[in-house]
Amino acid sequence: MYIKLLQLQLKTLLEYRFAFFSQVLGIFIGYISTVIVYWLMFLRFDELNGWTFKETMYVYAFAALTINIAAIFFNHFKTMDQEIINGTFDKYLIRPHNVFFSYLISKFDVAEFANLFLSIAVLIYVIDVNHIHFTAVKIVFLFLGIIGAVLVNAGSLVLIGAVSFWTLKSESLYDTILWPAQFLSYLPMGIFPKIIQVLFTFVLPFAFISYYPSTITLDKVNILSAPGLAYSSIGIGIIFFLISLSVWNSGLKKYNGTGS
Amino acid sequence: MRVYFEFMKKAVKNSVAYRFNIWARMLGDLAFIIMWISVWAALYQGHSDMNGITMQNALLYVMITQLLISCNHAAYPIGRMEGLVREGRISSEILKPYDFITRCIAEDSGQIFSYFILSGFPVFMITFQFMNIGLPIGPLKVLLFIYSALCGCMIKYFIELSFGLLSLWFIQTRIQPIFSFTISLFSGAAVPLWFFPDWLENIANVLPFKGIYFVPSAIFTGQLQGSQLQHELLVQGMWVVASFLLLRWMWATASKRVVVQGG
């Protein structure tokens, strides 16, 4: 059934080719601009708290890839408030499946999917220029790290959506809080004050979007005060996603209550 | 005049009404300030200064630039124009008994002012106190900074509104990411022009955008002095006039176009 829906999405895409290409271009410019800003910073300075330009680019590329993957499936949670305000959200309530699942599969972001090829290419390129020596353990944790990070990103999008059950306006929350926070996750977390590191590890686990998993790939686990954190991405990702999901579901229950 | 003042007042009331948004905005502003302070502090590790710019200069620069960015982002003229054109409300705007451009300016300056009071300024003061960096300039320079910051705000607003008017001709959102990035790069929003390579700085010098953030922030950090300061202020003033004329000219052409299509 999901495949069927996907085909339909692709068909609408062909109708709105123009919007699709502008979205892809926008994402592409986003990449280029971040690279240029990093390049300018490292033109005069050689290190960012012990991280070189190439290593910092790895942190960014890894974060961008996982944000990208999560956006393919979960991007429409950002605009869930619009659906609730317009009343179009109610159609998911009467579908024979679980409401969360119905809403999840209602949209598949094709532009983000197209962008996936770029994200993967960039990550492979950055891995190449960093001359990373891969071991079996590293490869396993690279993939576990990606899954964990995608879950953290997905969880935060679900959480943003969940807020709209209560306040009805969640997109501004994305612009003002989640977007800056994602920005922070592009950088080695070690440069930030301790309190932010703790916050982004245990409360909103954005440090797992790239920083902790990157330390394994780049042989930097020793700089962490708790090396175990680097290996716990997948666990943190699952826990955070499940918490977000349950917040979403309790929001739904409250929404059902007022709706009838 | 009274009409425009009412528009301004309404915009202020509107932005005060959503208290949740204000808190969210303050948190976002704070996150960006902390992020840039941390980045520059980390880059400066092991360097006492870079091209004559000390770490204190750089940190003060990012703090004041973030304040200006936060205020400038309170208005979104491109989105406003795009929305008006998409929903077809632009034609009724022309018929109304006030000048559309002045109305936009009045409304958005109200919004910018309220965000300055409610989010930008308090966040800046908190970080400024916390970082314990002394103010390197006297009261006269502070006034010059305020003047320059206002000029920068106008340059950005006039250019962006002109760009927004392009939506009457074609869907300009396609090139908007490039446009926004050009402004952000050459205005010194992320990296101050001090650290640009020479060729890139030369490009920045002939563009209007450095007047948006770089010039006021450089005045604030005490890095612009004497004849150089006079020169920069003069150039900035010229760009304000030039971008305003551009906006006026574009609006004159655009409103004619709307009328022709409508008739």
Short mmCIF file of C-alpha atoms in Angstrom, two decimals:
data_model
loop_
_atom_site.label_atom_id
_atom_site.label_comp_id
_atom_site.label_asym_id
_atom_site.label_seq_id
_atom_site.Cartn_x
_atom_site.Cartn_y
_atom_site.Cartn_z
CA MET A 1 0.00 0.00 0.00
CA TYR A 2 2.87 2.32 0.80
CA ILE A 3 4.27 1.75 -2.71
CA LYS A 4 0.91 2.65 -4.17
CA LEU A 5 0.87 5.91 -2.24
CA LEU A 6 4.40 6.59 -3.34
CA GLN A 7 3.41 6.27 -6.97
CA LEU A 8 0.64 8.78 -6.42
CA GLN A 9 3.10 11.18 -4.80
CA LEU A 10 5.41 10.87 -7.79
CA LYS A 11 2.52 11.63 -10.11
CA THR A 12 1.64 14.84 -8.28
CA LEU A 13 5.30 15.69 -8.40
CA LEU A 14 5.28 15.61 -12.18
CA GLU A 15 2.43 18.07 -12.08
CA TYR A 16 4.38 20.48 -9.93
CA ARG A 17 7.79 20.00 -11.47
CA PHE A 18 8.62 23.63 -10.94
CA ALA A 19 8.08 23.66 -7.19
CA PHE A 20 10.06 20.44 -6.96
CA PHE A 21 13.10 21.89 -8.69
CA SER A 22 13.06 25.04 -6.60
CA GLN A 23 12.98 22.93 -3.44
CA VAL A 24 15.91 20.81 -4.62
CA LEU A 25 17.82 23.95 -5.55
CA GLY A 26 17.09 25.46 -2.14
CA ILE A 27 18.52 22.42 -0.37
CA PHE A 28 21.54 22.46 -2.66
CA ILE A 29 22.24 26.15 -1.96
CA GLY A 30 21.94 25.34 1.73
CA TYR A 31 24.84 22.90 1.39
CA ILE A 32 27.01 25.23 -0.63
CA SER A 33 26.46 28.15 1.72
CA THR A 34 27.41 26.17 4.82
CA VAL A 35 30.56 24.92 3.11
CA ILE A 36 31.51 28.48 2.11
CA VAL A 37 30.97 29.79 5.64
CA TYR A 38 33.10 26.99 7.12
CA TRP A 39 35.75 27.56 4.49
CA LEU A 40 35.91 31.27 5.34
CA MET A 41 36.23 30.52 9.05
CA PHE A 42 39.05 28.05 8.50
CA LEU A 43 40.85 30.30 6.02
CA ARG A 44 42.51 32.23 8.86
CA PHE A 45 42.13 29.78 11.71
CA ASP A 46 43.37 26.23 11.43
CA GLU A 47 41.42 24.50 14.18
CA LEU A 48 38.07 24.54 15.90
CA ASN A 49 38.73 23.18 19.38
CA GLY A 50 40.99 20.48 17.92
CA TRP A 51 38.82 19.78 14.88
CA THR A 52 40.24 20.55 11.46
CA PHE A 53 38.25 21.93 8.53
CA LYS A 54 37.87 18.46 7.00
CA GLU A 55 36.76 16.92 10.28
CA THR A 56 34.25 19.70 10.89
CA MET A 57 32.93 19.13 7.39
CA TYR A 58 32.44 15.47 8.31
CA VAL A 59 30.35 16.46 11.33
CA TYR A 60 28.26 18.68 9.07
CA ALA A 61 27.90 16.13 6.26
CA PHE A 62 26.82 13.42 8.69
CA ALA A 63 24.25 15.70 10.32
CA ALA A 64 22.96 16.87 6.94
CA LEU A 65 22.52 13.29 5.72
CA THR A 66 20.57 12.16 8.78
CA ILE A 67 18.42 15.31 8.83
CA ASN A 68 17.78 14.66 5.16
CA ILE A 69 16.70 11.03 5.66
CA ALA A 70 14.36 11.95 8.50
CA ALA A 71 12.89 14.78 6.42
CA ILE A 72 11.95 12.39 3.59
CA PHE A 73 9.45 10.63 5.82
CA PHE A 74 8.66 13.15 8.55
CA ASN A 75 8.87 16.61 6.98
CA HIS A 76 5.10 17.05 6.95
CA PHE A 77 4.97 16.87 10.75
CA LYS A 78 6.40 20.38 10.64
CA THR A 79 3.26 21.68 8.91
CA MET A 80 0.80 19.54 10.85
CA ASP A 81 -0.57 22.68 12.51
CA GLN A 82 -1.87 23.84 9.11
CA GLU A 83 -3.76 20.58 8.64
CA ILE A 84 -5.30 20.87 12.08
CA ILE A 85 -6.33 24.49 11.54
CA ASN A 86 -7.79 23.73 8.10
CA GLY A 87 -9.59 20.67 9.45
CA THR A 88 -7.95 18.36 6.91
CA PHE A 89 -6.29 16.46 9.73
CA ASP A 90 -9.61 14.86 10.70
CA LYS A 91 -9.55 12.57 7.69
CA TYR A 92 -6.74 10.56 9.27
CA LEU A 93 -8.92 9.91 12.30
CA ILE A 94 -11.46 7.91 10.32
CA ARG A 95 -8.97 5.75 8.45
CA PRO A 96 -8.87 2.09 9.42
CA HIS A 97 -5.23 2.23 10.52
CA ASN A 98 -3.42 3.72 13.42
CA VAL A 99 -3.67 7.53 13.19
CA PHE A 100 0.05 8.12 13.51
CA PHE A 101 0.77 5.59 10.80
CA SER A 102 -1.89 7.04 8.49
CA TYR A 103 -0.47 10.51 8.86
CA LEU A 104 3.10 9.28 8.48
CA ILE A 105 2.45 7.62 5.13
CA SER A 106 0.27 10.45 3.84
CA LYS A 107 3.30 12.26 2.49
CA PHE A 108 6.69 11.36 1.16
CA ASP A 109 9.00 14.29 0.49
CA VAL A 110 10.28 13.62 -3.01
CA ALA A 111 12.57 16.66 -3.14
CA GLU A 112 14.30 15.52 0.05
CA PHE A 113 14.53 12.07 -1.48
CA ALA A 114 16.23 13.48 -4.59
CA ASN A 115 18.54 15.38 -2.30
CA LEU A 116 19.53 12.12 -0.61
CA PHE A 117 21.88 11.32 -3.48
CA LEU A 118 23.67 14.62 -2.93
CA SER A 119 23.92 14.05 0.84
CA ILE A 120 25.37 10.57 0.37
CA ALA A 121 27.83 11.81 -2.25
CA VAL A 122 28.98 14.62 0.06
CA LEU A 123 29.42 12.23 3.00
CA ILE A 124 31.41 9.78 0.89
CA TYR A 125 33.56 12.64 -0.40
CA VAL A 126 34.23 13.91 3.12
CA ILE A 127 35.05 10.38 4.31
CA ASP A 128 37.50 10.16 1.43
CA VAL A 129 39.33 13.43 2.13
CA ASN A 130 39.59 12.56 5.80
CA HIS A 131 41.44 9.33 4.93
CA ILE A 132 39.41 7.36 7.42
CA HIS A 133 40.72 3.92 8.16
CA PHE A 134 37.64 1.73 8.47
CA THR A 135 37.41 -1.30 10.71
CA ALA A 136 34.46 -3.66 11.04
CA VAL A 137 33.52 -2.06 14.37
CA LYS A 138 33.60 1.43 12.86
CA ILE A 139 31.39 0.43 9.94
CA VAL A 140 28.83 -1.17 12.25
CA PHE A 141 28.74 1.93 14.45
CA LEU A 142 28.59 4.20 11.41
CA PHE A 143 25.32 2.56 10.38
CA LEU A 144 23.99 2.35 13.93
CA GLY A 145 24.94 6.01 14.33
CA ILE A 146 23.03 6.96 11.19
CA ILE A 147 19.92 5.09 12.35
CA GLY A 148 20.14 6.64 15.81
CA ALA A 149 20.59 10.13 14.40
CA VAL A 150 17.69 9.70 11.97
CA LEU A 151 15.51 8.64 14.90
CA VAL A 152 16.53 11.70 16.91
CA ASN A 153 15.68 13.96 13.95
CA ALA A 154 12.43 12.15 13.28
CA GLY A 155 11.54 12.30 16.96
CA SER A 156 12.04 16.05 17.08
CA LEU A 157 9.82 16.53 14.00
CA VAL A 158 7.13 14.35 15.61
CA LEU A 159 7.46 16.42 18.77
CA ILE A 160 7.01 19.65 16.78
CA GLY A 161 3.89 18.13 15.24
CA ALA A 162 2.62 17.02 18.63
CA VAL A 163 2.79 20.59 19.94
CA SER A 164 0.19 21.62 17.36
CA PHE A 165 -2.41 19.44 19.14
CA TRP A 166 -2.17 21.88 22.03
CA THR A 167 -1.25 25.29 20.68
CA LEU A 168 -2.34 24.92 17.04
CA LYS A 169 0.73 26.79 15.83
CA SER A 170 3.90 24.74 15.62
CA GLU A 171 5.68 25.90 12.52
CA SER A 172 7.04 28.95 14.31
CA LEU A 173 8.44 26.55 16.89
CA TYR A 174 10.41 24.87 14.14
CA ASP A 175 11.75 28.17 12.82
CA THR A 176 12.68 29.60 16.17
CA ILE A 177 13.89 26.58 18.14
CA LEU A 178 14.43 23.41 16.15
CA TRP A 179 16.13 25.09 13.22
CA PRO A 180 18.74 26.89 15.39
CA ALA A 181 19.21 23.70 17.37
CA GLN A 182 19.88 21.76 14.17
CA PHE A 183 22.44 24.39 13.33
CA LEU A 184 24.22 23.65 16.60
CA SER A 185 24.31 19.96 15.75
CA TYR A 186 26.39 20.73 12.65
CA LEU A 187 29.31 21.64 14.90
CA PRO A 188 31.55 19.72 17.29
CA MET A 189 29.57 19.90 20.52
CA GLY A 190 32.77 20.30 22.55
CA ILE A 191 32.98 24.01 21.73
CA PHE A 192 29.77 24.78 23.61
CA PRO A 193 29.39 25.52 27.33
CA LYS A 194 28.99 22.43 29.54
CA ILE A 195 25.34 23.18 30.28
CA ILE A 196 24.46 23.10 26.58
CA GLN A 197 26.36 19.86 26.12
CA VAL A 198 24.40 18.27 28.95
CA LEU A 199 21.13 19.68 27.59
CA PHE A 200 21.84 18.38 24.09
CA THR A 201 22.85 14.99 25.40
CA PHE A 202 20.17 14.14 27.93
CA VAL A 203 17.19 16.43 27.32
CA LEU A 204 17.10 17.11 23.59
CA PRO A 205 19.65 14.63 22.28
CA PHE A 206 20.83 16.72 19.33
CA ALA A 207 24.45 15.88 20.10
CA PHE A 208 23.65 12.42 18.74
CA ILE A 209 22.69 13.85 15.35
CA SER A 210 26.34 13.97 14.48
CA TYR A 211 28.82 14.82 17.23
CA TYR A 212 28.91 11.56 19.20
CA PRO A 213 28.73 9.19 16.21
CA SER A 214 31.38 11.28 14.40
CA THR A 215 33.88 10.80 17.22
CA ILE A 216 33.95 7.08 16.47
CA THR A 217 34.56 7.45 12.75
CA LEU A 218 37.21 10.14 13.22
CA ASP A 219 39.02 8.33 16.08
CA LYS A 220 38.17 11.04 18.56
CA VAL A 221 36.29 9.03 21.19
CA ASN A 222 39.06 9.83 23.69
CA ILE A 223 38.09 13.53 23.77
CA LEU A 224 34.72 12.69 25.31
CA SER A 225 34.40 12.78 29.06
CA ALA A 226 32.09 9.76 28.81
CA PRO A 227 33.23 7.66 25.80
CA GLY A 228 30.27 5.32 26.23
CA LEU A 229 28.00 8.03 24.87
CA ALA A 230 29.52 7.67 21.41
CA TYR A 231 28.30 4.09 21.23
CA SER A 232 24.80 4.71 22.57
CA SER A 233 23.36 6.66 19.61
CA ILE A 234 21.01 3.90 18.59
CA GLY A 235 19.63 3.42 22.09
CA ILE A 236 19.16 7.16 22.65
CA GLY A 237 17.54 7.46 19.22
CA ILE A 238 15.01 4.72 19.95
CA ILE A 239 14.19 6.08 23.41
CA PHE A 240 13.78 9.66 22.16
CA PHE A 241 11.62 8.59 19.25
CA LEU A 242 9.36 6.50 21.50
CA ILE A 243 8.97 9.38 23.95
CA SER A 244 8.08 11.75 21.07
CA LEU A 245 5.61 9.20 19.75
CA SER A 246 3.88 8.87 23.09
CA VAL A 247 3.69 12.67 23.44
CA TRP A 248 2.15 12.76 19.97
CA ASN A 249 -0.37 10.09 20.89
CA SER A 250 -1.39 11.78 24.11
CA GLY A 251 -1.83 14.99 22.14
CA LEU A 252 -4.05 13.09 19.75
CA LYS A 253 -6.18 11.82 22.63
CA LYS A 254 -6.65 15.36 23.86
CA TYR A 255 -7.48 16.48 20.30
CA ASN A 256 -10.09 13.73 19.98
CA GLY A 257 -11.60 14.91 23.21
CA THR A 258 -12.15 18.48 22.08
CA GLY A 259 -13.14 17.45 18.58
CA SER A 260 -16.32 15.57 19.48
CA MET B 1 0.35 60.19 8.22
CA ARG B 2 -2.08 59.07 10.91
CA VAL B 3 -3.10 56.04 8.85
CA TYR B 4 0.46 54.77 8.67
CA PHE B 5 0.92 55.33 12.37
CA GLU B 6 -2.15 53.20 13.00
CA PHE B 7 -0.67 50.45 10.85
CA MET B 8 2.50 50.60 12.90
CA LYS B 9 0.60 50.44 16.17
CA LYS B 10 -1.41 47.47 14.94
CA ALA B 11 1.76 45.62 13.99
CA VAL B 12 3.23 46.22 17.45
CA LYS B 13 0.03 44.98 19.11
CA ASN B 14 -0.01 41.90 16.91
CA SER B 15 3.50 40.84 17.79
CA VAL B 16 2.91 41.44 21.50
CA ALA B 17 -0.24 39.33 21.39
CA TYR B 18 1.47 35.98 20.77
CA ARG B 19 3.39 35.62 23.98
CA PHE B 20 4.41 32.05 23.25
CA ASN B 21 6.08 33.21 20.03
CA ILE B 22 8.08 35.79 21.94
CA TRP B 23 9.49 33.18 24.31
CA ALA B 24 10.29 30.85 21.42
CA ARG B 25 11.99 33.70 19.61
CA MET B 26 14.10 34.66 22.62
CA LEU B 27 15.27 31.07 22.96
CA GLY B 28 16.16 30.94 19.27
CA ASP B 29 18.05 34.25 19.46
CA LEU B 30 19.91 33.05 22.52
CA ALA B 31 20.83 29.77 20.80
CA PHE B 32 22.33 31.58 17.82
CA ILE B 33 24.28 34.05 19.97
CA ILE B 34 25.71 31.23 22.11
CA MET B 35 26.52 29.23 19.00
CA TRP B 36 28.51 32.00 17.32
CA ILE B 37 30.25 33.04 20.54
CA SER B 38 31.34 29.43 21.07
CA VAL B 39 32.50 29.06 17.48
CA TRP B 40 34.66 32.18 17.51
CA ALA B 41 35.99 31.54 20.99
CA ALA B 42 37.04 28.06 19.85
CA LEU B 43 38.62 29.36 16.64
CA TYR B 44 40.63 31.91 18.63
CA GLN B 45 42.10 29.24 20.92
CA GLY B 46 45.85 29.72 20.77
CA HIS B 47 45.63 33.03 18.88
CA SER B 48 45.78 36.37 20.69
CA ASP B 49 44.68 38.23 17.58
CA MET B 50 44.11 37.65 13.90
CA ASN B 51 44.82 40.44 11.38
CA GLY B 52 44.71 42.91 14.26
CA ILE B 53 41.29 41.69 15.39
CA THR B 54 41.29 40.41 18.96
CA MET B 55 39.00 37.72 20.28
CA GLN B 56 37.07 40.39 22.24
CA ASN B 57 36.49 42.30 18.99
CA ALA B 58 35.25 39.18 17.24
CA LEU B 59 32.94 38.17 20.10
CA LEU B 60 31.49 41.66 20.38
CA TYR B 61 31.01 41.63 16.61
CA VAL B 62 28.98 38.42 16.60
CA MET B 63 26.88 39.52 19.56
CA ILE B 64 25.90 42.85 18.04
CA THR B 65 25.43 41.29 14.59
CA GLN B 66 23.07 38.69 16.05
CA LEU B 67 21.05 41.50 17.63
CA LEU B 68 20.79 43.23 14.26
CA ILE B 69 19.93 39.97 12.49
CA SER B 70 17.20 39.22 15.00
CA CYS B 71 15.63 42.66 14.43
CA ASN B 72 16.00 42.53 10.67
CA HIS B 73 14.39 39.12 10.47
CA ALA B 74 11.29 40.37 12.26
CA ALA B 75 10.15 41.71 8.88
CA TYR B 76 9.85 39.41 5.89
CA PRO B 77 9.04 41.61 2.87
CA ILE B 78 9.74 38.89 0.29
CA GLY B 79 7.21 36.55 1.86
CA ARG B 80 4.69 39.34 2.23
CA MET B 81 4.87 40.27 -1.46
CA GLU B 82 4.81 36.67 -2.56
CA GLY B 83 1.70 36.01 -0.47
CA LEU B 84 -0.09 39.11 -1.78
CA VAL B 85 0.59 38.14 -5.37
CA ARG B 86 -0.29 34.47 -4.93
CA GLU B 87 -3.60 35.23 -3.25
CA GLY B 88 -4.35 38.03 -5.71
CA ARG B 89 -4.77 40.61 -2.95
CA ILE B 90 -2.18 42.87 -4.55
CA SER B 91 -4.74 44.38 -6.92
CA SER B 92 -6.99 45.52 -4.08
CA GLU B 93 -3.95 46.96 -2.28
CA ILE B 94 -3.41 49.33 -5.19
CA LEU B 95 -6.97 50.59 -5.03
CA LYS B 96 -6.78 51.51 -1.37
CA PRO B 97 -6.42 55.17 -0.43
CA TYR B 98 -2.89 54.93 0.95
CA ASP B 99 0.53 54.40 -0.45
CA PHE B 100 1.24 50.68 -0.41
CA ILE B 101 5.02 50.95 0.05
CA THR B 102 4.70 53.38 2.97
CA ARG B 103 2.17 51.06 4.53
CA CYS B 104 4.59 48.11 4.28
CA ILE B 105 7.35 50.21 5.81
CA ALA B 106 5.10 51.42 8.65
CA GLU B 107 3.85 47.93 9.50
CA ASP B 108 7.22 46.25 9.33
CA SER B 109 9.02 48.94 11.29
CA GLY B 110 6.44 48.41 14.01
CA GLN B 111 7.22 44.72 13.97
CA ILE B 112 10.98 45.27 13.95
CA PHE B 113 10.68 47.69 16.86
CA SER B 114 8.66 45.30 18.97
CA TYR B 115 11.05 42.43 18.34
CA PHE B 116 13.94 44.66 19.25
CA ILE B 117 12.31 45.54 22.57
CA LEU B 118 10.93 42.09 23.35
CA SER B 119 13.66 39.74 22.18
CA GLY B 120 16.78 41.14 20.50
CA PHE B 121 17.74 43.75 23.07
CA PRO B 122 17.13 41.73 26.27
CA VAL B 123 18.97 38.71 24.83
CA PHE B 124 21.87 40.94 23.82
CA MET B 125 22.03 42.62 27.23
CA ILE B 126 21.99 39.27 29.04
CA THR B 127 24.86 37.89 26.96
CA PHE B 128 26.70 41.22 27.07
CA GLN B 129 26.57 41.26 30.88
CA PHE B 130 27.43 37.60 31.08
CA MET B 131 30.44 37.79 28.75
CA ASN B 132 31.77 40.76 30.73
CA ILE B 133 33.22 42.55 27.71
CA GLY B 134 33.59 46.29 28.16
CA LEU B 135 32.09 48.66 25.63
CA PRO B 136 35.02 49.93 23.52
CA ILE B 137 33.29 53.08 22.24
CA GLY B 138 31.98 56.35 23.68
CA PRO B 139 28.43 57.76 23.55
CA LEU B 140 29.00 59.59 20.24
CA LYS B 141 30.04 56.35 18.54
CA VAL B 142 27.02 54.62 20.03
CA LEU B 143 24.82 57.20 18.33
CA LEU B 144 26.70 56.69 15.07
CA PHE B 145 26.21 52.96 15.47
CA ILE B 146 22.45 53.38 15.95
CA TYR B 147 22.29 55.61 12.89
CA SER B 148 24.32 53.14 10.84
CA ALA B 149 22.24 50.19 12.04
CA LEU B 150 19.05 51.97 10.99
CA CYS B 151 20.56 52.71 7.57
CA GLY B 152 21.51 49.04 7.26
CA CYS B 153 18.00 48.02 8.19
CA MET B 154 16.61 50.27 5.46
CA ILE B 155 19.03 48.99 2.81
CA LYS B 156 18.06 45.41 3.55
CA TYR B 157 14.37 46.18 3.67
CA PHE B 158 14.26 48.23 0.45
CA ILE B 159 16.27 45.69 -1.50
CA GLU B 160 14.23 42.77 -0.23
CA LEU B 161 10.93 44.45 -0.92
CA SER B 162 12.14 45.26 -4.44
CA PHE B 163 13.08 41.63 -4.85
CA GLY B 164 9.65 40.65 -3.56
CA LEU B 165 8.02 42.85 -6.20
CA LEU B 166 9.69 40.69 -8.83
CA SER B 167 7.00 38.11 -8.09
CA LEU B 168 4.70 40.22 -10.29
CA TRP B 169 6.85 39.24 -13.25
CA PHE B 170 7.93 35.70 -12.47
CA ILE B 171 8.12 33.24 -9.61
CA GLN B 172 11.17 34.70 -7.97
CA THR B 173 11.20 32.18 -5.12
CA ARG B 174 13.22 29.99 -7.45
CA ILE B 175 16.26 32.24 -7.07
CA GLN B 176 15.49 33.33 -3.52
CA PRO B 177 17.95 30.95 -1.81
CA ILE B 178 20.80 32.37 -3.90
CA PHE B 179 19.63 35.91 -3.24
CA SER B 180 19.37 35.37 0.53
CA PHE B 181 22.74 33.70 0.72
CA THR B 182 24.39 36.51 -1.25
CA ILE B 183 23.02 39.04 1.22
CA SER B 184 24.01 36.97 4.23
CA LEU B 185 27.55 36.35 2.95
CA PHE B 186 28.43 39.87 1.81
CA SER B 187 26.74 41.61 4.73
CA GLY B 188 29.06 39.85 7.15
CA ALA B 189 26.19 38.06 8.90
CA ALA B 190 28.18 34.87 9.53
CA VAL B 191 31.83 35.79 9.00
CA PRO B 192 33.02 39.41 9.39
CA LEU B 193 34.62 40.93 6.29
CA TRP B 194 37.91 41.22 8.22
CA PHE B 195 38.52 37.54 7.61
CA PHE B 196 37.62 37.50 3.92
CA PRO B 197 40.34 36.87 1.36
CA ASP B 198 41.21 40.08 -0.51
CA TRP B 199 39.39 39.26 -3.74
CA LEU B 200 36.18 38.46 -1.88
CA GLU B 201 36.47 41.60 0.22
CA ASN B 202 36.84 43.63 -2.97
CA ILE B 203 33.56 42.22 -4.23
CA ALA B 204 31.91 42.96 -0.89
CA ASN B 205 33.14 46.56 -1.05
CA VAL B 206 31.29 47.37 -4.25
CA LEU B 207 28.02 45.73 -3.12
CA PRO B 208 25.42 47.47 -0.93
CA PHE B 209 25.14 44.58 1.52
CA LYS B 210 28.12 45.30 3.78
CA GLY B 211 26.17 48.29 5.07
CA ILE B 212 23.56 45.95 6.53
CA TYR B 213 25.55 44.28 9.31
CA PHE B 214 29.26 44.74 8.81
CA VAL B 215 29.50 48.55 8.94
CA PRO B 216 27.35 49.07 12.06
CA SER B 217 28.97 46.13 13.86
CA ALA B 218 32.46 47.32 12.96
CA ILE B 219 31.56 50.76 14.39
CA PHE B 220 30.26 49.09 17.55
CA THR B 221 33.49 47.16 18.06
CA GLY B 222 35.50 50.38 17.61
CA GLN B 223 37.26 49.10 14.49
CA LEU B 224 36.04 51.86 12.18
CA GLN B 225 37.55 55.27 12.89
CA GLY B 226 38.43 58.62 11.38
CA SER B 227 38.23 59.12 7.64
CA GLN B 228 37.48 55.46 7.02
CA LEU B 229 34.40 55.76 9.21
CA GLN B 230 33.27 58.88 7.36
CA HIS B 231 33.77 57.15 4.05
CA GLU B 232 31.78 54.06 5.07
CA LEU B 233 28.91 56.14 6.44
CA LEU B 234 28.78 58.18 3.26
CA VAL B 235 28.71 55.09 1.05
CA GLN B 236 26.07 53.54 3.28
CA GLY B 237 23.91 56.66 3.04
CA MET B 238 24.20 56.60 -0.72
CA TRP B 239 23.07 53.00 -0.81
CA VAL B 240 20.03 53.85 1.32
CA VAL B 241 19.02 56.47 -1.23
CA ALA B 242 19.83 54.22 -4.18
CA SER B 243 17.89 51.24 -2.85
CA PHE B 244 14.92 53.46 -1.99
CA LEU B 245 14.88 54.85 -5.54
CA LEU B 246 15.09 51.32 -6.90
CA LEU B 247 12.11 50.29 -4.76
CA ARG B 248 10.09 53.33 -5.82
CA TRP B 249 10.86 52.77 -9.48
CA MET B 250 10.02 49.07 -9.27
CA TRP B 251 6.74 49.80 -7.52
CA ALA B 252 5.80 52.44 -10.11
CA THR B 253 6.45 49.94 -12.90
CA ALA B 254 4.81 47.07 -11.04
CA SER B 255 1.60 48.90 -10.14
CA LYS B 256 1.16 49.94 -13.76
CA ARG B 257 1.59 46.35 -14.77
CA VAL B 258 -1.07 45.15 -12.32
CA VAL B 259 -3.52 47.74 -13.58
CA VAL B 260 -2.93 46.80 -17.20
CA GLN B 261 -3.47 43.13 -16.48
CA GLY B 262 -6.53 43.85 -14.41
CA GLY B 263 -8.17 46.04 -17.02
#
